[in-house]
DNA sequence: AACTATTCTGTCATAGTGTGCCATAAGTCA
DNA sequence: TGACTTATGGCACACTATGACAGAATAGTT
């Protein structure tokens, strides 16, 4: 990796960190892009080259999570029931979070606090999740050999899976270490699996 | 109802109709508030007095739907399982849509076409749904006698219910009469009820 | 009908997000 | 070093959204 790319990654993380701190300090809405850019000595114009929007910045972790889910899904056996495969993908995300280094863990916790304090941001987060949902619907439809535009069950499977992830992340609203939060998210996955009729997703 | 209120309602509907037509004609993003306001001979400033944002306009039906759901929920017997109660509430929304008059039905169909053409708007719609979800979580938590901030199952019940509604509305992506769409949404509700283990939501 | 209070509306000013364009600076490779 | 590629900054601009104030329309009262 060349100097250029390392520098970019450094700037990217610097922007995220500065933004998270400002958001938590003075609120999401009352923090301007100008302030964030100023905090890391970068022009506002450059900010928008790293993140397409302020929302995108606050939800950057979705990009990573989606990647893991899609990769895991591609590796799951073709004949595995789709919801089961999705739950495996979610657990892969948990594992990734669990193994995050000190700084990454810090960001994860800050982000959680941020979403907790700004219900409005949860809306944005869910909206981003809808994007992931569409992509997952394509994949699951292909696995099941159905037309994604016509098969309701496919969409229901994906929607339930995303709901499971979201509930695990948002609730219960209690602070804790990364390990504790991951445990709760795993509980949510178990809960969902227990709640559904065996074979419902075939 | 006085002249003043009738006039307001007329303007409100005129704005919605003009906006829907412009959105479908030239796209959501490339339609400005100025254009919408101009089409109904109203100042842009007044537009924002009727709708807090362009998104709010595009998702005005959520307000009505949420109202119906909350009302229906309040009327359901206390000892009814929560998910069952929520499904009844969703069916109440369907009944309302089904009974809508010619003009309202027109708006409903236009809106559906709009969401179909702008996946980005679906994100906004889901974000608005998250707001409803929070309110429903409060109600369901009260019914179940648990703390909404701590009980995962409560949130899972609500999230699954909202997913059911959304899947029914968005999929399959096929045009049709209001009656046809309502039928599909009812199918989605049936599908969800069949997919869950009896007693999972107690 | 006239008078007053209330509410709605338009105009103006302003903050903030997001984008296109072009010149410049920095990193890359021969 | 020199030529090439890519990131950055600065500028102008369009759009959404809000606050403040003045004037118009409506409602209620006498």
Short mmCIF file of C-alpha atoms (C1' of nucleotides) in Angstrom, two decimals:
data_model
loop_
_atom_site.label_atom_id
_atom_site.label_comp_id
_atom_site.label_asym_id
_atom_site.label_seq_id
_atom_site.Cartn_x
_atom_site.Cartn_y
_atom_site.Cartn_z
CA UNK A 1 0.00 0.00 0.00
CA UNK A 2 1.55 3.29 -1.12
CA UNK A 3 1.94 6.49 0.85
CA UNK A 4 -1.01 8.01 -0.96
CA UNK A 5 -3.47 5.33 0.12
CA UNK A 6 -2.18 5.29 3.68
CA UNK A 7 -2.63 9.02 3.86
CA UNK A 8 -6.17 8.77 2.57
CA UNK A 9 -7.09 6.11 5.08
CA UNK A 10 -5.60 8.26 7.84
CA UNK A 11 -7.63 11.27 6.77
CA UNK A 12 -10.76 9.14 6.54
CA UNK A 13 -10.36 7.89 10.08
CA UNK A 14 -9.45 11.35 11.32
CA UNK A 15 -12.66 12.72 9.86
CA UNK A 16 -14.71 9.94 11.42
CA UNK A 17 -13.14 10.43 14.83
CA UNK A 18 -13.45 14.20 14.80
CA UNK A 19 -17.04 13.94 13.65
CA UNK A 20 -18.04 11.37 16.25
CA UNK A 21 -16.57 13.50 19.03
CA UNK A 22 -18.28 16.65 17.77
CA UNK A 23 -21.59 14.83 17.33
CA UNK A 24 -21.51 13.45 20.86
CA UNK A 25 -20.43 16.79 22.27
CA UNK A 26 -22.88 19.17 20.65
CA UNK A 27 -25.39 16.98 18.80
CA UNK A 28 -25.59 15.71 15.26
CA UNK A 29 -27.68 18.46 13.74
CA UNK A 30 -25.83 21.34 15.31
CA UNK A 31 -22.52 20.05 14.03
CA UNK A 32 -21.74 21.42 10.58
CA UNK A 33 -19.59 19.91 7.90
CA UNK A 34 -17.49 23.03 8.10
CA UNK A 35 -16.71 22.30 11.74
CA UNK A 36 -15.79 18.69 11.07
CA UNK A 37 -13.59 19.65 8.16
CA UNK A 38 -12.00 22.41 10.21
CA UNK A 39 -11.22 20.00 13.05
CA UNK A 40 -9.06 17.88 10.75
CA UNK A 41 -7.69 20.75 8.66
CA UNK A 42 -9.41 19.80 5.48
CA UNK A 43 -11.61 21.84 3.19
CA UNK A 44 -15.35 21.17 3.29
CA UNK A 45 -15.11 20.30 -0.38
CA UNK A 46 -12.72 17.49 0.45
CA UNK A 47 -15.03 16.19 3.14
CA UNK A 48 -17.60 15.44 0.46
CA UNK A 49 -14.99 13.50 -1.47
CA UNK A 50 -14.55 11.12 1.44
CA UNK A 51 -18.21 10.91 2.37
CA UNK A 52 -21.06 11.60 0.01
CA UNK A 53 -23.05 13.16 2.84
CA UNK A 54 -23.08 13.80 6.54
CA UNK A 55 -25.36 10.80 6.89
CA UNK A 56 -22.95 8.61 5.01
CA UNK A 57 -20.27 9.54 7.50
CA UNK A 58 -22.43 8.68 10.49
CA UNK A 59 -23.31 5.36 8.92
CA UNK A 60 -19.96 4.37 7.45
CA UNK A 61 -20.00 1.09 9.38
CA UNK A 62 -22.92 -0.11 7.26
CA UNK A 63 -20.58 -0.34 4.28
CA UNK A 64 -18.33 -2.72 6.13
CA UNK A 65 -21.15 -4.77 7.62
CA UNK A 66 -22.84 -5.21 4.28
CA UNK A 67 -19.60 -6.42 2.76
CA UNK A 68 -19.17 -9.08 5.44
CA UNK A 69 -22.75 -10.24 5.09
CA UNK A 70 -22.51 -10.59 1.32
CA UNK A 71 -19.19 -12.42 1.53
CA UNK A 72 -20.39 -14.83 4.19
CA UNK A 73 -23.58 -15.49 2.29
CA UNK A 74 -21.62 -16.38 -0.83
CA UNK A 75 -19.71 -19.00 1.17
CA UNK A 76 -22.72 -20.68 2.74
CA UNK A 77 -23.83 -23.98 1.17
CA UNK A 78 -26.45 -23.59 -1.54
CA UNK A 79 -28.89 -25.95 0.13
CA UNK A 80 -28.86 -24.22 3.50
CA UNK A 81 -32.20 -22.61 4.34
CA UNK A 82 -31.92 -18.90 3.47
CA UNK A 83 -32.78 -17.52 6.91
CA UNK A 84 -30.25 -19.83 8.52
CA UNK A 85 -27.64 -18.62 6.05
CA UNK A 86 -28.51 -15.02 6.87
CA UNK A 87 -28.18 -15.67 10.58
CA UNK A 88 -24.72 -17.09 9.94
CA UNK A 89 -23.88 -13.91 8.06
CA UNK A 90 -25.05 -11.80 10.98
CA UNK A 91 -22.90 -13.83 13.36
CA UNK A 92 -19.96 -13.18 11.08
CA UNK A 93 -20.54 -9.45 11.55
CA UNK A 94 -20.61 -9.97 15.30
CA UNK A 95 -17.33 -11.84 15.17
CA UNK A 96 -15.81 -8.99 13.23
CA UNK A 97 -17.00 -6.45 15.79
CA UNK A 98 -15.78 -8.65 18.61
CA UNK A 99 -12.30 -8.83 17.12
CA UNK A 100 -12.01 -5.11 16.42
CA UNK A 101 -8.91 -3.39 17.78
CA UNK A 102 -8.94 -0.76 20.50
CA UNK A 103 -9.55 2.21 18.24
CA UNK A 104 -12.19 0.49 16.16
CA UNK A 105 -13.92 -0.71 19.30
CA UNK A 106 -13.92 2.85 20.56
CA UNK A 107 -15.59 4.04 17.37
CA UNK A 108 -18.17 1.31 17.60
CA UNK A 109 -19.11 2.32 21.13
CA UNK A 110 -19.23 6.01 20.28
CA UNK A 111 -21.43 5.32 17.32
CA UNK A 112 -23.81 3.31 19.45
CA UNK A 113 -24.05 6.14 21.95
CA UNK A 114 -24.66 8.54 19.11
CA UNK A 115 -27.54 6.52 17.67
CA UNK A 116 -28.93 6.12 21.16
CA UNK A 117 -29.02 9.86 21.67
CA UNK A 118 -30.38 10.77 18.23
CA UNK A 119 -33.48 8.76 17.34
CA UNK A 120 -33.54 10.75 14.15
CA UNK A 121 -30.26 9.12 13.15
CA UNK A 122 -31.73 5.68 13.69
CA UNK A 123 -34.11 6.58 10.90
CA UNK A 124 -31.20 7.31 8.62
CA UNK A 125 -29.57 4.09 9.69
CA UNK A 126 -32.67 2.11 8.86
CA UNK A 127 -32.85 3.83 5.51
CA UNK A 128 -29.32 2.70 4.79
CA UNK A 129 -30.34 -0.76 5.92
CA UNK A 130 -33.09 -0.76 3.30
CA UNK A 131 -30.38 -0.48 0.67
CA UNK A 132 -28.66 -3.55 2.06
CA UNK A 133 -32.01 -5.27 2.17
CA UNK A 134 -32.52 -4.78 -1.55
CA UNK A 135 -29.14 -6.30 -2.32
CA UNK A 136 -29.75 -9.22 0.01
CA UNK A 137 -33.13 -9.80 -1.60
CA UNK A 138 -31.38 -10.26 -4.95
CA UNK A 139 -28.97 -12.79 -3.49
CA UNK A 140 -31.59 -14.74 -1.57
CA UNK A 141 -33.93 -14.76 -4.55
CA UNK A 142 -31.15 -16.27 -6.65
CA UNK A 143 -30.50 -18.92 -3.99
CA UNK A 144 -34.18 -19.80 -3.89
CA UNK A 145 -34.51 -19.68 -7.65
CA UNK A 146 -37.34 -17.15 -7.67
CA UNK A 147 -37.97 -13.73 -9.18
CA UNK A 148 -37.07 -11.07 -6.58
CA UNK A 149 -39.73 -8.75 -7.95
CA UNK A 150 -42.51 -11.23 -7.36
CA UNK A 151 -41.70 -13.42 -4.38
CA UNK A 152 -42.94 -12.03 -1.11
CA UNK A 153 -41.37 -14.72 1.05
CA UNK A 154 -37.90 -13.75 -0.12
CA UNK A 155 -38.45 -10.19 1.00
CA UNK A 156 -39.97 -11.31 4.27
CA UNK A 157 -36.95 -13.50 5.02
CA UNK A 158 -34.55 -10.65 4.37
CA UNK A 159 -36.66 -8.11 6.26
CA UNK A 160 -36.91 -10.37 9.29
CA UNK A 161 -33.16 -10.91 9.22
CA UNK A 162 -32.42 -7.20 9.10
CA UNK A 163 -34.94 -6.57 11.87
CA UNK A 164 -33.16 -9.11 14.00
CA UNK A 165 -29.84 -7.36 13.52
CA UNK A 166 -31.30 -3.97 14.23
CA UNK A 167 -33.10 -5.04 17.39
CA UNK A 168 -29.92 -6.63 18.66
CA UNK A 169 -27.96 -3.47 18.03
CA UNK A 170 -30.45 -0.95 19.39
CA UNK A 171 -31.93 -2.82 22.33
CA UNK A 172 -31.48 -3.01 25.22
CA UNK A 173 -30.37 0.58 25.51
CA UNK A 174 -27.69 0.00 28.01
CA UNK A 175 -24.04 0.91 27.73
CA UNK A 176 -21.40 -1.73 28.08
CA UNK A 177 -18.26 -3.17 26.63
CA UNK A 178 -18.11 -4.36 23.06
CA UNK A 179 -18.28 -7.94 24.33
CA UNK A 180 -21.48 -7.23 26.24
CA UNK A 181 -23.15 -5.62 23.27
CA UNK A 182 -22.12 -8.46 21.00
CA UNK A 183 -23.59 -10.91 23.48
CA UNK A 184 -26.90 -9.07 23.39
CA UNK A 185 -26.89 -9.08 19.62
CA UNK A 186 -26.25 -12.82 19.65
CA UNK A 187 -29.20 -13.20 22.01
CA UNK A 188 -31.39 -11.37 19.55
CA UNK A 189 -30.36 -13.78 16.80
CA UNK A 190 -31.19 -16.76 19.00
CA UNK A 191 -34.52 -15.22 19.88
CA UNK A 192 -35.42 -14.76 16.22
CA UNK A 193 -34.45 -18.31 15.33
CA UNK A 194 -36.55 -19.69 18.17
CA UNK A 195 -39.53 -17.57 17.13
CA UNK A 196 -39.85 -18.87 13.62
CA UNK A 197 -41.42 -22.10 12.52
CA UNK A 198 -38.85 -24.65 11.31
CA UNK A 199 -38.83 -24.73 7.53
CA UNK A 200 -40.76 -21.48 7.14
CA UNK A 201 -38.09 -20.10 4.81
CA UNK A 202 -37.96 -22.90 2.25
CA UNK B 1 -65.86 23.27 9.61
CA UNK B 2 -65.25 26.91 8.72
CA UNK B 3 -64.16 28.37 5.43
CA UNK B 4 -60.64 28.74 6.71
CA UNK B 5 -60.16 25.07 7.46
CA UNK B 6 -61.79 23.99 4.22
CA UNK B 7 -59.43 26.24 2.33
CA UNK B 8 -56.44 24.81 4.15
CA UNK B 9 -57.45 21.25 3.41
CA UNK B 10 -57.96 22.19 -0.23
CA UNK B 11 -54.50 23.72 -0.45
CA UNK B 12 -52.99 20.70 1.29
CA UNK B 13 -54.50 18.30 -1.20
CA UNK B 14 -53.62 20.59 -4.11
CA UNK B 15 -49.99 20.56 -2.99
CA UNK B 16 -49.97 16.77 -2.67
CA UNK B 17 -51.53 16.28 -6.09
CA UNK B 18 -49.29 18.77 -7.84
CA UNK B 19 -46.23 17.28 -6.17
CA UNK B 20 -47.12 13.69 -7.00
CA UNK B 21 -47.64 14.59 -10.64
CA UNK B 22 -44.39 16.51 -10.84
CA UNK B 23 -42.49 13.74 -9.06
CA UNK B 24 -43.80 11.08 -11.44
CA UNK B 25 -43.17 13.28 -14.44
CA UNK B 26 -39.63 14.47 -13.83
CA UNK B 27 -38.38 12.54 -10.80
CA UNK B 28 -38.38 13.26 -7.10
CA UNK B 29 -34.95 14.83 -6.79
CA UNK B 30 -35.23 17.03 -9.84
CA UNK B 31 -38.50 18.50 -8.62
CA UNK B 32 -37.92 21.53 -6.42
CA UNK B 33 -40.12 22.91 -3.72
CA UNK B 34 -40.28 26.11 -5.74
CA UNK B 35 -41.85 24.22 -8.65
CA UNK B 36 -44.40 22.50 -6.46
CA UNK B 37 -45.32 25.77 -4.77
CA UNK B 38 -45.50 27.51 -8.13
CA UNK B 39 -47.84 24.85 -9.51
CA UNK B 40 -50.43 25.64 -6.84
CA UNK B 41 -49.74 29.38 -6.69
CA UNK B 42 -48.30 29.39 -3.22
CA UNK B 43 -45.04 30.74 -1.91
CA UNK B 44 -42.29 28.22 -1.08
CA UNK B 45 -42.43 29.48 2.47
CA UNK B 46 -46.05 28.44 2.71
CA UNK B 47 -45.19 25.00 1.42
CA UNK B 48 -43.09 24.45 4.51
CA UNK B 49 -45.99 25.50 6.66
CA UNK B 50 -48.05 22.62 5.29
CA UNK B 51 -45.26 20.06 5.20
CA UNK B 52 -42.17 20.17 7.35
CA UNK B 53 -40.08 18.86 4.46
CA UNK B 54 -40.23 17.48 0.95
CA UNK B 55 -39.96 14.01 2.47
CA UNK B 56 -42.85 14.66 4.78
CA UNK B 57 -44.96 15.49 1.77
CA UNK B 58 -44.03 12.31 -0.05
CA UNK B 59 -44.80 10.27 3.07
CA UNK B 60 -47.88 12.05 4.31
CA UNK B 61 -49.85 8.79 4.26
CA UNK B 62 -47.69 7.44 7.09
CA UNK B 63 -49.32 9.92 9.44
CA UNK B 64 -52.73 8.52 8.67
CA UNK B 65 -51.63 4.90 8.78
CA UNK B 66 -49.93 5.32 12.13
CA UNK B 67 -53.07 6.87 13.55
CA UNK B 68 -55.20 3.93 12.45
CA UNK B 69 -52.75 1.42 13.84
CA UNK B 70 -52.57 3.11 17.23
CA UNK B 71 -56.35 3.44 17.45
CA UNK B 72 -56.99 -0.15 16.48
CA UNK B 73 -54.36 -1.35 18.92
CA UNK B 74 -56.02 0.53 21.75
CA UNK B 75 -59.29 -1.28 21.00
CA UNK B 76 -57.86 -4.81 20.91
CA UNK B 77 -58.41 -6.96 24.02
CA UNK B 78 -55.59 -6.72 26.56
CA UNK B 79 -55.03 -10.48 26.62
CA UNK B 80 -54.65 -10.87 22.86
CA UNK B 81 -51.12 -11.87 21.86
CA UNK B 82 -49.29 -8.69 20.76
CA UNK B 83 -48.35 -9.82 17.27
CA UNK B 84 -51.92 -10.90 16.61
CA UNK B 85 -53.13 -7.50 17.77
CA UNK B 86 -50.64 -5.81 15.46
CA UNK B 87 -51.82 -7.89 12.52
CA UNK B 88 -55.37 -6.78 13.24
CA UNK B 89 -54.14 -3.19 13.21
CA UNK B 90 -52.49 -3.73 9.84
CA UNK B 91 -55.70 -5.18 8.45
CA UNK B 92 -57.50 -2.09 9.67
CA UNK B 93 -55.15 0.01 7.55
CA UNK B 94 -55.91 -2.21 4.57
CA UNK B 95 -59.62 -1.75 5.10
CA UNK B 96 -59.13 1.99 5.16
CA UNK B 97 -57.18 1.92 1.92
CA UNK B 98 -59.77 -0.35 0.36
CA UNK B 99 -62.56 2.05 1.23
CA UNK B 100 -60.79 5.16 -0.02
CA UNK B 101 -62.69 7.31 -2.49
CA UNK B 102 -61.73 7.85 -6.10
CA UNK B 103 -59.33 10.71 -5.52
CA UNK B 104 -57.70 9.15 -2.50
CA UNK B 105 -57.30 5.89 -4.34
CA UNK B 106 -55.66 7.77 -7.18
CA UNK B 107 -53.18 9.30 -4.75
CA UNK B 108 -52.44 5.91 -3.23
CA UNK B 109 -51.64 4.41 -6.61
CA UNK B 110 -49.51 7.35 -7.67
CA UNK B 111 -47.59 7.16 -4.45
CA UNK B 112 -46.93 3.49 -4.95
CA UNK B 113 -45.62 4.12 -8.45
CA UNK B 114 -43.45 6.88 -7.06
CA UNK B 115 -41.86 4.66 -4.41
CA UNK B 116 -41.40 1.97 -7.00
CA UNK B 117 -39.47 4.30 -9.26
CA UNK B 118 -37.34 5.90 -6.53
CA UNK B 119 -35.66 3.32 -4.31
CA UNK B 120 -34.12 6.23 -2.50
CA UNK B 121 -37.57 7.26 -1.35
CA UNK B 122 -38.19 3.82 0.06
CA UNK B 123 -35.32 4.55 2.39
CA UNK B 124 -37.08 7.70 3.58
CA UNK B 125 -40.27 5.76 3.96
CA UNK B 126 -38.56 3.15 6.09
CA UNK B 127 -37.02 5.89 8.18
CA UNK B 128 -40.47 7.27 8.83
CA UNK B 129 -41.58 3.75 9.68
CA UNK B 130 -38.87 3.58 12.34
CA UNK B 131 -40.62 6.45 14.08
CA UNK B 132 -43.87 4.51 14.10
CA UNK B 133 -41.94 1.50 15.33
CA UNK B 134 -40.72 3.37 18.38
CA UNK B 135 -44.24 4.43 19.28
CA UNK B 136 -45.59 0.94 18.78
CA UNK B 137 -42.81 -0.47 20.94
CA UNK B 138 -44.02 1.74 23.79
CA UNK B 139 -47.58 0.51 23.39
CA UNK B 140 -46.67 -3.17 23.07
CA UNK B 141 -44.26 -2.96 26.00
CA UNK B 142 -47.07 -1.55 28.11
CA UNK B 143 -49.39 -4.37 27.00
CA UNK B 144 -46.78 -6.97 27.88
CA UNK B 145 -45.88 -5.22 31.12
CA UNK B 146 -42.19 -4.90 30.34
CA UNK B 147 -39.64 -2.09 30.08
CA UNK B 148 -39.41 -1.02 26.42
CA UNK B 149 -35.75 -0.11 26.88
CA UNK B 150 -34.79 -3.59 27.99
CA UNK B 151 -37.05 -6.14 26.35
CA UNK B 152 -35.77 -7.39 23.03
CA UNK B 153 -38.82 -9.50 22.23
CA UNK B 154 -41.06 -6.45 22.28
CA UNK B 155 -38.92 -4.77 19.67
CA UNK B 156 -38.71 -7.94 17.61
CA UNK B 157 -42.49 -8.25 17.58
CA UNK B 158 -42.93 -4.69 16.39
CA UNK B 159 -40.11 -4.90 13.86
CA UNK B 160 -41.52 -8.09 12.37
CA UNK B 161 -44.93 -6.48 12.13
CA UNK B 162 -43.62 -3.42 10.34
CA UNK B 163 -41.58 -5.63 8.02
CA UNK B 164 -44.72 -7.52 7.15
CA UNK B 165 -46.51 -4.31 6.23
CA UNK B 166 -43.62 -3.04 4.19
CA UNK B 167 -43.14 -6.26 2.25
CA UNK B 168 -46.83 -6.33 1.44
CA UNK B 169 -46.73 -2.78 0.18
CA UNK B 170 -43.54 -2.97 -1.85
CA UNK B 171 -43.69 -6.46 -3.25
CA UNK B 172 -44.59 -7.76 -5.73
CA UNK B 173 -43.70 -4.79 -7.87
CA UNK B 174 -46.64 -5.02 -10.14
CA UNK B 175 -49.17 -2.35 -10.89
CA UNK B 176 -52.81 -2.99 -10.32
CA UNK B 177 -55.99 -1.68 -8.83
CA UNK B 178 -56.23 -0.72 -5.22
CA UNK B 179 -58.13 -3.92 -4.55
CA UNK B 180 -55.35 -6.02 -6.06
CA UNK B 181 -52.67 -4.31 -4.03
CA UNK B 182 -54.69 -4.67 -0.85
CA UNK B 183 -55.08 -8.36 -1.59
CA UNK B 184 -51.34 -8.76 -1.91
CA UNK B 185 -50.78 -6.93 1.34
CA UNK B 186 -53.26 -9.25 3.03
CA UNK B 187 -51.35 -12.20 1.61
CA UNK B 188 -48.20 -10.87 3.18
CA UNK B 189 -49.91 -10.70 6.56
CA UNK B 190 -51.09 -14.29 6.22
CA UNK B 191 -47.61 -15.36 5.22
CA UNK B 192 -46.07 -13.75 8.28
CA UNK B 193 -48.62 -15.32 10.62
CA UNK B 194 -47.98 -18.75 9.14
CA UNK B 195 -44.22 -18.30 9.45
CA UNK B 196 -44.11 -17.69 13.17
CA UNK B 197 -44.32 -20.27 15.90
CA UNK B 198 -47.61 -20.14 17.79
CA UNK B 199 -47.12 -18.37 21.08
CA UNK B 200 -43.75 -16.89 20.14
CA UNK B 201 -44.94 -13.41 21.09
CA UNK B 202 -46.12 -14.07 24.64
"C1'" DA C 1 -71.62 47.14 9.21
"C1'" DA C 2 -67.65 48.00 11.77
"C1'" DC C 3 -64.15 46.69 14.91
"C1'" DT C 4 -60.79 43.61 16.89
"C1'" DA C 5 -58.34 39.42 17.41
"C1'" DT C 6 -56.62 35.47 15.29
"C1'" DT C 7 -54.55 33.03 11.86
"C1'" DC C 8 -52.62 32.46 7.36
"C1'" DT C 9 -49.57 34.17 3.80
"C1'" DG C 10 -45.72 36.44 1.26
"C1'" DT C 11 -41.20 38.70 1.31
"C1'" DC C 12 -36.65 38.97 2.85
"C1'" DA C 13 -32.63 37.28 5.03
"C1'" DT C 14 -29.88 33.50 6.43
"C1'" DA C 15 -27.71 28.89 7.53
"C1'" DG C 16 -26.43 24.61 5.90
"C1'" DT C 17 -25.89 20.61 2.54
"C1'" DG C 18 -24.24 19.04 -1.61
"C1'" DT C 19 -22.12 19.46 -6.59
"C1'" DG C 20 -19.59 21.03 -10.84
"C1'" DC C 21 -15.49 23.18 -12.46
"C1'" DC C 22 -10.87 24.51 -12.78
"C1'" DA C 23 -6.34 25.48 -11.08
"C1'" DT C 24 -2.85 23.76 -8.04
"C1'" DA C 25 -0.39 20.70 -5.05
"C1'" DA C 26 1.14 16.21 -3.86
"C1'" DG C 27 2.34 11.36 -4.79
"C1'" DT C 28 3.93 7.86 -8.46
"C1'" DC C 29 6.79 6.00 -11.74
"C1'" DA C 30 10.16 6.17 -15.60
"C1'" DT D 1 14.64 15.20 -12.89
"C1'" DG D 2 10.60 15.12 -15.69
"C1'" DA D 3 6.04 13.40 -17.04
"C1'" DC D 4 1.85 11.38 -15.39
"C1'" DT D 5 -1.86 10.55 -12.23
"C1'" DT D 6 -4.60 11.68 -8.44
"C1'" DA D 7 -5.97 14.38 -4.39
"C1'" DT D 8 -7.00 18.88 -2.79
"C1'" DG D 9 -8.68 23.73 -2.37
"C1'" DG D 10 -11.37 27.56 -3.79
"C1'" DC D 11 -15.10 29.38 -6.15
"C1'" DA D 12 -19.73 29.62 -7.74
"C1'" DC D 13 -24.09 27.74 -7.52
"C1'" DA D 14 -28.65 25.20 -6.62
"C1'" DC D 15 -31.58 23.55 -3.21
"C1'" DT D 16 -33.73 22.68 1.40
"C1'" DA D 17 -35.17 24.63 5.51
"C1'" DT D 18 -36.03 28.26 9.17
"C1'" DG D 19 -36.65 32.79 11.57
"C1'" DA D 20 -38.56 37.47 11.56
"C1'" DC D 21 -41.71 40.74 10.19
"C1'" DA D 22 -45.46 42.94 7.68
"C1'" DG D 23 -49.73 42.63 5.47
"C1'" DA D 24 -54.04 40.09 4.02
"C1'" DA D 25 -57.81 37.13 4.92
"C1'" DT D 26 -61.05 35.13 8.16
"C1'" DA D 27 -63.67 34.74 12.60
"C1'" DG D 28 -66.14 36.52 16.37
"C1'" DT D 29 -68.32 40.41 18.69
"C1'" DT D 30 -71.07 44.40 19.24
#
